[in-house]
């Protein structure tokens, strides 16, 4: 299952950078809204424990994992976040 838009013209103008980036990648804004708080929380935890570079790249890896399977649904992205959060908790 993909999250691609069929008609970009149906969207109102983006209100912020994340909406603009999501539109450029043809991702649904509702998915962005649904997963953003969880990604921000994960990045904050990774950054605190391991550093900023690891935090930022962790967010990329979560998205890369979703792309690998072609499933950008909020539930799928959140399940990947949970997997990475558990790995972080186990990391010494």
C-alpha positions as a Markdown table, in Angstrom:
| # | Residue | x | y | z |
|---|---|---|---|---|
| 1 | Unk | 0.0 | 0.0 | 0.0 |
| 2 | Unk | 1.4 | 3.4 | -0.9 |
| 3 | Unk | 0.5 | 6.8 | 0.3 |
| 4 | Unk | 0.8 | 8.6 | -3.0 |
| 5 | Unk | -1.5 | 11.3 | -3.9 |
| 6 | Unk | -3.5 | 11.1 | -7.1 |
| 7 | Unk | -4.2 | 14.8 | -7.5 |
| 8 | Unk | -1.7 | 17.3 | -5.9 |
| 9 | Unk | -4.0 | 20.1 | -7.2 |
| 10 | Unk | -6.6 | 19.1 | -4.6 |
| 11 | Unk | -4.4 | 20.3 | -1.8 |
| 12 | Unk | -4.4 | 23.8 | -0.3 |
| 13 | Unk | -1.1 | 25.6 | -0.3 |
| 14 | Unk | 1.3 | 24.2 | 2.2 |
| 15 | Unk | 1.4 | 26.0 | 5.5 |
| 16 | Unk | 4.9 | 24.9 | 6.6 |
| 17 | Unk | 8.1 | 23.2 | 5.4 |
| 18 | Unk | 6.9 | 19.7 | 6.4 |
| 19 | Unk | 3.8 | 20.0 | 4.4 |
| 20 | Unk | 5.8 | 21.3 | 1.4 |
| 21 | Unk | 8.3 | 18.4 | 1.7 |
| 22 | Unk | 5.4 | 15.9 | 2.0 |
| 23 | Unk | 3.8 | 17.4 | -1.1 |
| 24 | Unk | 7.0 | 17.2 | -3.0 |
| 25 | Unk | 7.3 | 13.5 | -2.1 |
| 26 | Unk | 3.6 | 12.9 | -2.9 |
| 27 | Unk | 2.8 | 11.8 | 0.7 |
| 28 | Unk | -0.5 | 12.4 | 2.3 |
| 29 | Unk | -0.5 | 15.2 | 4.8 |
| 30 | Unk | -2.8 | 13.3 | 7.2 |
| 31 | Unk | 0.0 | 10.7 | 7.5 |
| 32 | Unk | 2.5 | 13.4 | 8.3 |
| 33 | Unk | 0.2 | 14.8 | 11.0 |
| 34 | Unk | -0.5 | 11.3 | 12.4 |
| 35 | Unk | 3.2 | 10.3 | 12.8 |
| 36 | Unk | 5.0 | 13.6 | 13.4 |
| 37 | Unk | 4.7 | 13.6 | 17.2 |
| 38 | Unk | 6.0 | 10.0 | 17.4 |
| 39 | Unk | 8.9 | 10.7 | 15.1 |
| 40 | Unk | 9.8 | 13.9 | 17.1 |
| 41 | Unk | 9.7 | 12.0 | 20.3 |
| 42 | Unk | 11.9 | 9.2 | 19.0 |
| 43 | Unk | 14.4 | 11.7 | 17.5 |
| 44 | Unk | 14.6 | 13.5 | 20.8 |
| 45 | Unk | 15.3 | 10.3 | 22.7 |
| 46 | Unk | 17.9 | 9.2 | 20.3 |
| 47 | Unk | 19.5 | 12.6 | 20.2 |
| 48 | Unk | 19.6 | 12.7 | 24.0 |
| 49 | Unk | 21.2 | 9.3 | 24.3 |
| 50 | Unk | 23.4 | 9.1 | 21.2 |
| 51 | Unk | 23.7 | 12.5 | 19.6 |
| 52 | Unk | 22.0 | 14.8 | 17.0 |
| 53 | Unk | 23.3 | 13.0 | 14.0 |
| 54 | Unk | 22.0 | 9.7 | 15.1 |
| 55 | Unk | 18.7 | 11.2 | 15.9 |
| 56 | Unk | 18.2 | 12.7 | 12.5 |
| 57 | Unk | 19.4 | 9.6 | 10.7 |
| 58 | Unk | 17.0 | 7.5 | 12.8 |
| 59 | Unk | 14.1 | 9.5 | 11.4 |
| 60 | Unk | 15.4 | 8.8 | 7.9 |
| 61 | Unk | 15.7 | 5.1 | 8.7 |
| 62 | Unk | 12.1 | 4.9 | 9.9 |
| 63 | Unk | 11.0 | 6.4 | 6.6 |
| 64 | Unk | 13.4 | 4.2 | 4.6 |
| 65 | Unk | 11.9 | 1.2 | 6.3 |
| 66 | Unk | 8.4 | 2.3 | 5.3 |
| 67 | Unk | 9.5 | 2.9 | 1.7 |
| 68 | Unk | 11.2 | -0.5 | 1.6 |
| 69 | Unk | 7.8 | -2.2 | 2.2 |
| 70 | Unk | 5.7 | 0.4 | 0.4 |
| 71 | Unk | 3.5 | 0.9 | 3.4 |
| 72 | Unk | 3.3 | 4.5 | 4.6 |
| 73 | Unk | 0.1 | 4.1 | 6.7 |
| 74 | Unk | 0.3 | 5.7 | 10.1 |
| 75 | Unk | 0.0 | 2.3 | 11.8 |
| 76 | Unk | 2.9 | 0.9 | 9.8 |
| 77 | Unk | 5.2 | 3.9 | 10.4 |
| 78 | Unk | 4.3 | 3.9 | 14.1 |
| 79 | Unk | 5.1 | 0.2 | 14.3 |
| 80 | Unk | 8.6 | 0.9 | 12.9 |
| 81 | Unk | 9.0 | 3.7 | 15.5 |
| 82 | Unk | 8.1 | 1.2 | 18.2 |
| 83 | Unk | 10.7 | -1.2 | 16.9 |
| 84 | Unk | 13.4 | 1.4 | 16.9 |
| 85 | Unk | 12.4 | 2.8 | 20.3 |
| 86 | Unk | 12.7 | -0.8 | 21.8 |
| 87 | Unk | 16.2 | -1.1 | 20.2 |
| 88 | Unk | 17.1 | 2.2 | 21.7 |
| 89 | Unk | 15.9 | 1.1 | 25.1 |
| 90 | Unk | 18.0 | -2.0 | 24.8 |
| 91 | Unk | 21.1 | -0.1 | 23.6 |
| 92 | Unk | 23.8 | 0.5 | 26.2 |
